[in-house]
Short mmCIF file of C-alpha atoms in Angstrom, two decimals:
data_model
loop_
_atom_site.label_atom_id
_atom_site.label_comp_id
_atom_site.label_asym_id
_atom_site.label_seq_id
_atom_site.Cartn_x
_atom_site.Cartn_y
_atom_site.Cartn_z
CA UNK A 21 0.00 0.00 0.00
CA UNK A 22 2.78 2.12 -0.02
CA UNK A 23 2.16 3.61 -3.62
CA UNK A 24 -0.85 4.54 -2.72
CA UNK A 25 -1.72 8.38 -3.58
CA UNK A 26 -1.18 10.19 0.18
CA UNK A 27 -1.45 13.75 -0.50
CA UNK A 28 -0.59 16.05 3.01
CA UNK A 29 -2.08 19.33 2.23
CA UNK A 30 -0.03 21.34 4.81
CA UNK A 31 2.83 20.69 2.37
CA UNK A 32 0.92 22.86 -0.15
CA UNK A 33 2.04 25.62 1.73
CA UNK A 34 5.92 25.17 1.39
CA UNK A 35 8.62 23.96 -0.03
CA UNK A 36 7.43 20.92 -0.81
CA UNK A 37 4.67 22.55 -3.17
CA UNK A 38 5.78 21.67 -6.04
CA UNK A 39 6.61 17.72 -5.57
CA UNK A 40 3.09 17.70 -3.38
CA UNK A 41 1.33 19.05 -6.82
CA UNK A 42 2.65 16.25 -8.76
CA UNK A 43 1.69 13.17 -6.73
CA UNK A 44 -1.63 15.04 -7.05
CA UNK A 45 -1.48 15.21 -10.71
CA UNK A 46 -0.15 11.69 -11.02
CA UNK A 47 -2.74 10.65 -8.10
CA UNK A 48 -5.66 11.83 -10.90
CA UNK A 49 -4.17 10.97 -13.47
CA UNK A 50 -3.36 6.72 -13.22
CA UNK A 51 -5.17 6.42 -9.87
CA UNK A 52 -8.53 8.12 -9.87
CA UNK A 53 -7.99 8.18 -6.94
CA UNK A 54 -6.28 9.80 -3.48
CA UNK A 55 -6.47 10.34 0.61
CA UNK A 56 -6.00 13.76 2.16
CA UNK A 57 -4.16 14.25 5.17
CA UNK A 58 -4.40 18.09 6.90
CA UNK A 59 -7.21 19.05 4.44
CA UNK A 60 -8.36 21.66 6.71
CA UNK A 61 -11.75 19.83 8.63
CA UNK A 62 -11.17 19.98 12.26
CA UNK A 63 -10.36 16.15 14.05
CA UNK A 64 -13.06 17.24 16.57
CA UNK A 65 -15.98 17.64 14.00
CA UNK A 66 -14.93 14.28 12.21
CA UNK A 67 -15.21 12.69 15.72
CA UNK A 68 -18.78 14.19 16.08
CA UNK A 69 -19.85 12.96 12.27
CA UNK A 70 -18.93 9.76 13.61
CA UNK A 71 -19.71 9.13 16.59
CA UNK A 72 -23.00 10.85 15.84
CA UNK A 73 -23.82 8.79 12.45
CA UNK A 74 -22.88 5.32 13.84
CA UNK A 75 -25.38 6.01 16.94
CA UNK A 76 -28.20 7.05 14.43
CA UNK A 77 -27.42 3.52 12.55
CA UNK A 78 -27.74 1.64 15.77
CA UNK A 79 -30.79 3.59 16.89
CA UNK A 80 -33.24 4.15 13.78
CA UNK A 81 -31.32 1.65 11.30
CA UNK A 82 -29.90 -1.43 12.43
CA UNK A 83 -33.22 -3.37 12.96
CA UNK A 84 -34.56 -2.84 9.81
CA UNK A 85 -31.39 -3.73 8.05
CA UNK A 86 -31.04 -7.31 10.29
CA UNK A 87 -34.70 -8.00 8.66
CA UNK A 88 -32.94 -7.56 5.23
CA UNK A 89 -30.45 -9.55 6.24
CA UNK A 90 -32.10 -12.25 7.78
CA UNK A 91 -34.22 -12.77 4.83
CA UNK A 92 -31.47 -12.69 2.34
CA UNK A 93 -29.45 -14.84 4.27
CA UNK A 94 -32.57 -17.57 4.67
CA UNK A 95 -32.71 -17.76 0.74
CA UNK A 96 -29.36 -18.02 0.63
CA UNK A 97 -28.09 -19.52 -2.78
CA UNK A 98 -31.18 -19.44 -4.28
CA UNK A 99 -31.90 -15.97 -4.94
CA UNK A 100 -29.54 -13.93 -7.59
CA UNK A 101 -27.09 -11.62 -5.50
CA UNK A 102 -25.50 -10.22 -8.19
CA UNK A 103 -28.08 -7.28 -8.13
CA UNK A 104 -27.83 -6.68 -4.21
CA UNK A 105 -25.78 -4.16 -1.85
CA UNK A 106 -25.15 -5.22 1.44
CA UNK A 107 -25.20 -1.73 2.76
CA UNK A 108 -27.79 0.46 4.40
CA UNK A 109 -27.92 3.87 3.23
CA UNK A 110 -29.53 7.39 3.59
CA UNK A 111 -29.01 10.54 1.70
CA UNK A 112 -28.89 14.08 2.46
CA UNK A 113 -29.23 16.52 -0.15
CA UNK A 114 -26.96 20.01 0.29
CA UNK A 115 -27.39 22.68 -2.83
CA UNK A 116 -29.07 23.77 -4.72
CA UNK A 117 -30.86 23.39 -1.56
CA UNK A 118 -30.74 21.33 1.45
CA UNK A 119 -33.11 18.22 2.33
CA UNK A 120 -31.45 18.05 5.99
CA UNK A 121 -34.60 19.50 8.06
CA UNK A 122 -36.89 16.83 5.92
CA UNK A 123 -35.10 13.98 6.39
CA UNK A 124 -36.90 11.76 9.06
CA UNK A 125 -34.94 10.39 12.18
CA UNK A 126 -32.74 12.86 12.58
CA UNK A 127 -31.69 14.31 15.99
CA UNK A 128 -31.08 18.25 16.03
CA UNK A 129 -28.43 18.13 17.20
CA UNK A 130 -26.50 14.97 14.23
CA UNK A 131 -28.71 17.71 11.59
CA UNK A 132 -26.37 20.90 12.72
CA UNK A 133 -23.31 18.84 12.90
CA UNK A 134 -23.86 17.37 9.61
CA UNK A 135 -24.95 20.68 8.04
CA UNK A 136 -21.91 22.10 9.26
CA UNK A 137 -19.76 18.78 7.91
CA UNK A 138 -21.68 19.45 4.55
CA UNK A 139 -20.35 23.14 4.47
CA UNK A 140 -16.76 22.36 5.04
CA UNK A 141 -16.56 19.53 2.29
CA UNK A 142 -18.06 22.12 -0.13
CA UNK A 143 -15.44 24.63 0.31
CA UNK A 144 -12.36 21.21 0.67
CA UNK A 145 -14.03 20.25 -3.04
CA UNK A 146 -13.83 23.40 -4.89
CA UNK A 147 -10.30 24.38 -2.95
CA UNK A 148 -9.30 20.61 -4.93
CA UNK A 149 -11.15 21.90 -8.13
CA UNK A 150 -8.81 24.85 -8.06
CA UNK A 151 -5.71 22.42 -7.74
CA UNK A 152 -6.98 21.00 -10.67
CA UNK A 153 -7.16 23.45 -12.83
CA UNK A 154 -3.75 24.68 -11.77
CA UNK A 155 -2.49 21.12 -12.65
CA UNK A 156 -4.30 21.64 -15.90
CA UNK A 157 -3.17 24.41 -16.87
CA UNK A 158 -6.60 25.36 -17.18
CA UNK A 159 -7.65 29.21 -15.22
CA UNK A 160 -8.72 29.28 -11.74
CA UNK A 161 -12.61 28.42 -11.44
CA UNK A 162 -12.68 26.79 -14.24
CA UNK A 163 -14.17 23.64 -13.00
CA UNK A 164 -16.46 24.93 -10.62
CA UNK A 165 -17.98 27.30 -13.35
CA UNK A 166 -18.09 24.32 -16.11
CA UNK A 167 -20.40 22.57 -13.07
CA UNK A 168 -22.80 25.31 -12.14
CA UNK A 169 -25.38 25.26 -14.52
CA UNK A 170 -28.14 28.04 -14.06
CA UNK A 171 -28.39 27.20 -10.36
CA UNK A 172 -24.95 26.09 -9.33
CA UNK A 173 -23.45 22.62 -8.35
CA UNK A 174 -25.37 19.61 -7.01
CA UNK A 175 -24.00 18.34 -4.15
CA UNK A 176 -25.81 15.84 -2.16
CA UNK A 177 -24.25 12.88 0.57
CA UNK A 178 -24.76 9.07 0.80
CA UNK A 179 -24.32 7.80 4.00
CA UNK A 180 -23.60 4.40 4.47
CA UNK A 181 -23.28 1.44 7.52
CA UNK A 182 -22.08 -1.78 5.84
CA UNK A 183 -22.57 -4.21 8.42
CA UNK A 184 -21.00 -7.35 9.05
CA UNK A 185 -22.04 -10.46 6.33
CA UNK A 186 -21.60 -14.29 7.62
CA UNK A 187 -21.69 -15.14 3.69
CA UNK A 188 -19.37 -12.20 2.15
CA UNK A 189 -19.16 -14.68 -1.05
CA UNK A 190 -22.52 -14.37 -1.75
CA UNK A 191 -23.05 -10.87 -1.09
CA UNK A 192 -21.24 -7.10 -2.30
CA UNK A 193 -21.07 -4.67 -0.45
CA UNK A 194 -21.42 -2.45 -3.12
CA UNK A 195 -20.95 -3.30 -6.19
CA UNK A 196 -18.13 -2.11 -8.80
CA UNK A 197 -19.40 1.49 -10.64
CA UNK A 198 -17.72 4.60 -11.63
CA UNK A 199 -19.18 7.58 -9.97
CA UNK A 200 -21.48 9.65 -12.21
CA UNK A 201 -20.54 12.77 -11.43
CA UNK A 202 -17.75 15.80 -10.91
CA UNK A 203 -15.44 15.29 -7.36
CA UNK A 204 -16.28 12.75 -4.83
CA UNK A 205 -15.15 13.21 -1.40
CA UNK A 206 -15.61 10.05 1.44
CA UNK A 207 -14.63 10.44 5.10
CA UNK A 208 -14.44 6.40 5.89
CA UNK A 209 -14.22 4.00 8.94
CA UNK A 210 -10.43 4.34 9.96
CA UNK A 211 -10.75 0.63 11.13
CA UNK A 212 -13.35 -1.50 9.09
CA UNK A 213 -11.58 -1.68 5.52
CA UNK A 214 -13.61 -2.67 2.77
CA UNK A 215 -13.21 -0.47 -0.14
CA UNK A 216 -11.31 -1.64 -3.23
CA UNK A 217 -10.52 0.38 -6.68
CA UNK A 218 -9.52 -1.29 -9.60
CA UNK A 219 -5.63 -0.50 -11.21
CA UNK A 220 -4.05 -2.10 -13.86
CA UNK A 221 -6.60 -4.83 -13.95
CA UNK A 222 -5.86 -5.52 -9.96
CA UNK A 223 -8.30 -4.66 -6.87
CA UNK A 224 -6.49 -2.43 -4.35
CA UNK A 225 -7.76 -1.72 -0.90
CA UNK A 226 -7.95 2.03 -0.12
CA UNK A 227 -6.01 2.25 3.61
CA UNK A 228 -8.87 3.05 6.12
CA UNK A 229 -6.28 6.42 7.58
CA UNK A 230 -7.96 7.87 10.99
CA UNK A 231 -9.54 11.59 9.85
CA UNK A 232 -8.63 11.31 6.62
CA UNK A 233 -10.75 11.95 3.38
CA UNK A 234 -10.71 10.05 0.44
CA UNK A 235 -11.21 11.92 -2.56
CA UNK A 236 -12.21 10.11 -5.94
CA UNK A 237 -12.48 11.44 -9.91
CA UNK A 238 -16.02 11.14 -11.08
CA UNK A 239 -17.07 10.46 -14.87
CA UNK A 240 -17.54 14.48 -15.64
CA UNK A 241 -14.00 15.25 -14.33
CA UNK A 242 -13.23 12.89 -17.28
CA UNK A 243 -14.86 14.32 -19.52
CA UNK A 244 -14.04 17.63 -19.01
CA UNK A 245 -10.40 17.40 -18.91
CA UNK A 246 -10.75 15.18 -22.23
CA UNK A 247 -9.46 11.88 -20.00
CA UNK A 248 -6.51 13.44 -18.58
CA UNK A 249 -8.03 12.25 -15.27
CA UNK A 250 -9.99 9.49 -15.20
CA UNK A 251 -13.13 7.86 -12.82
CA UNK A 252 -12.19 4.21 -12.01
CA UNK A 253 -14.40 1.64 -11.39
CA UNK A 254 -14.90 0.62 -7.33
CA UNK A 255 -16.26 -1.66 -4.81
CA UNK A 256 -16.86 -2.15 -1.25
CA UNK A 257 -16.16 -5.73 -0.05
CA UNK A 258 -18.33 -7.42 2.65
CA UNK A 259 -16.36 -8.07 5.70
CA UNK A 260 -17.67 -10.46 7.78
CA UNK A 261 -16.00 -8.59 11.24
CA UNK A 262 -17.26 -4.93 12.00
CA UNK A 263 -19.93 -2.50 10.59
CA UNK A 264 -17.86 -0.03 8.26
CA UNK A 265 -19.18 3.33 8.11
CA UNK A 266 -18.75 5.72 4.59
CA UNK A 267 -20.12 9.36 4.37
CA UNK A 268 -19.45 10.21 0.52
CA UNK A 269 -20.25 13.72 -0.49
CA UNK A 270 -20.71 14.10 -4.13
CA UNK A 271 -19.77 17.50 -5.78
CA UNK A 272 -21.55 17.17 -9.39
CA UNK A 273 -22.96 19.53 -12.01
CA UNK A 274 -25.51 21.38 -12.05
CA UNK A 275 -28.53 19.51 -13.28
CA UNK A 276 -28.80 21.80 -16.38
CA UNK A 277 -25.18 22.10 -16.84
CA UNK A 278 -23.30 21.53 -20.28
CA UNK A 279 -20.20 19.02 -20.31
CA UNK A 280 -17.92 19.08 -22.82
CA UNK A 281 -13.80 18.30 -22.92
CA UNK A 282 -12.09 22.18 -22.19
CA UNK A 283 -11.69 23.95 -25.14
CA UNK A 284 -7.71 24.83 -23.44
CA UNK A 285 -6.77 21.31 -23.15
CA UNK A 286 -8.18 20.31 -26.78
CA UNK A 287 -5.93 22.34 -28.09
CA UNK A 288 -2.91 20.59 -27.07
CA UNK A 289 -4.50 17.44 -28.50
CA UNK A 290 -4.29 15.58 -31.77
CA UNK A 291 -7.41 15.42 -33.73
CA UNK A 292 -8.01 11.75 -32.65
CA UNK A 293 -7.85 13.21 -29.20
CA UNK A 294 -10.28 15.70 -29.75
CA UNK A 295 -12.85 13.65 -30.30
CA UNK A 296 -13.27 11.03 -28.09
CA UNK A 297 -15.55 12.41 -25.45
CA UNK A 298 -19.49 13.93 -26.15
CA UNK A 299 -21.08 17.16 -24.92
CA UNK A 300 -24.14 16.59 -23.32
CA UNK A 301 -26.44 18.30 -20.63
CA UNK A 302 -25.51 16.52 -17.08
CA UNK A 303 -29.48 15.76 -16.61
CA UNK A 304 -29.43 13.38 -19.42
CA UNK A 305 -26.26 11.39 -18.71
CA UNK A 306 -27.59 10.60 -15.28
CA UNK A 307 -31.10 9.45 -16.93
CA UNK A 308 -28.81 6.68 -18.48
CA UNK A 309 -26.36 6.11 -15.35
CA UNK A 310 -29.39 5.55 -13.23
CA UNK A 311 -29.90 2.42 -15.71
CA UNK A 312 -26.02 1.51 -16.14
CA UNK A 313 -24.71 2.38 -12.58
CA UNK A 314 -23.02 -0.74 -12.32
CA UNK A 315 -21.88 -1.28 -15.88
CA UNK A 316 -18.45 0.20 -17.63
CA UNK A 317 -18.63 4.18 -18.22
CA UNK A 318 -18.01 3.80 -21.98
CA UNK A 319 -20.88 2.59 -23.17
CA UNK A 320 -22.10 5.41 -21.15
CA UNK A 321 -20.10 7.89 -23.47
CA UNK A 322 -20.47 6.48 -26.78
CA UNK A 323 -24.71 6.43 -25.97
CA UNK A 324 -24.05 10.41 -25.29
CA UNK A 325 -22.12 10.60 -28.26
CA UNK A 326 -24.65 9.06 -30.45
CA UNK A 327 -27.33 11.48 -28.89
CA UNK A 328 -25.35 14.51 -29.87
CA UNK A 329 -24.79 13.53 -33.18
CA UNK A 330 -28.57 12.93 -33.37
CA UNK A 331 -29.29 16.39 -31.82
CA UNK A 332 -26.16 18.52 -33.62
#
């Protein structure tokens, strides 16, 4: 695990710049992929967001989930896992604008602290869009403006409690997807592994790293810097010890927004280059994700493609 993509942001701010920009670079580039020490989110409201979101699992959603289980487990080999998580979920929406006060089950107090969470990952995102674009070469906002649409950036978390599975080789955790959207960043159980990215054709656990966040390229980053950096397809693995917890925050497009390679970086290209990825609205690519979540991104592409040439 030591080639893993470790990026200390402190170092951002010295001497070590310059080398810290590049594992970046080469972290987006052949990984899709990177953990964030020092990214700027105090250890003391991790440690709430915790502490807080593993109690709500054990009080509102750890009996319905051991009825899922229970079931599933009782039919055993006879029923087709291929199309089940074992994973129980809830989702909070942030902007345009926030779900938090409608979501049901929610103490006061876990809907501050995770308001609060939500605000801090949405300035860590676009600080990482910036360091993008300056490994880019593209100018400063670039990203965030190709993602805002008429009403600004989605941005929305999934939070997750993967419990512990007696038959892990019948069940996923999750299965393997690219992520649909722009930048994708996960604060994850520092001591219940389970999630796995695919490199070079070989799984690779992602190091469970106490108050870290994982950060992960999603399938419009792709696109818009014309595959420079690319989304890479991922799992979570059923463990059969320990109930991992994931809180992924999803930075995306506006829903309205137009995605199309950077005009900057197509430039630099060779006409074969130039042409490999569509321009589409980000509303209709997730219409099709919804359907392909769980299938490779190109297809994805070449369908968008197809559409625009239909359209154009």
């Amino acid at each position: 695990m030591d080639s893993f993509p470790v990026i200390n942001m402190e170092k951002l701010d010295g001497a070590e710049r310059n080398v810290t920009m590049d594992v970046l670079h080469d972290a987006c580039a052949n990984w899709g992929f990177f953990e964030l020490l020092n990214h700027g989110i105090s250890h003391e409201l991790l440690d709430k967001v915790e502490r807080m979101t593993k109690d709500h699992y054990k009080k509102c959603m750890e009996q319905r989930f051991e009825e899922f289980a229970s079931q599933a487990l009782e039919k055993g080999e006879e029923m087709d896992t291929s199309n089940m998580d074992w994973e129980s979920t809830f989702y909070l929406r942030h902007l345009p604008e926030s779900n938090i006060s409608e979501v049901p089950n929610l103490e006061d107090e876990y809907r501050k602290v995770m308001k609060e969470f939500a605000t801090e990952l949405e300035k860590l995102a676009e600080n990482l869009l910036d360091l993008l674009c300056e490994n880019l070469g593209l100018e400063k906002g670039y990203l965030k403006k190709a993602f805002n649409g008429s009403r600004g950036p989605t941005f929305g978390t999934k939070v997750s409690n993967y419990p512990p599975c007696p038959k892990p080789e019948l069940f996923k955790g999750l299965r393997a997807h690219t992520d649909a959207g722009g930048i994708i960043l996960l604060f994850q159980d520092d001591k219940v592994s389970g999630l796995q990215l695919l490199n070079d054709g070989e799984w690779i656990g992602v190091p469970p790293m106490c108050h870290s966040i994982v950060v992960n390229i999603g399938d419009q980053l792709e696109v818009i810097t014309n595959g420079k950096y690319k989304s890479v397809m991922h799992r979570v693995i059923a463990q059969t010890d320990g109930t991992r917890m994931s809180i992924a925050s999803f930075y995306n497009p506006g829903s309205d927004a137009v995605i199309y390679p950077a005009p900057a970086l197509l430039e630099k290209e060779a006409p074969k280059q130039s042409d490999v990825y569509p321009k589409f609205v980000f509303e209709d690519y997730m219409k099709i994700y919804v359907e392909q979540k769980f299938q490779a991104k190109e297809p994805r592409f070449e369908t968008m493609k197809a559409m625009e040439t239909i359209t154009a």
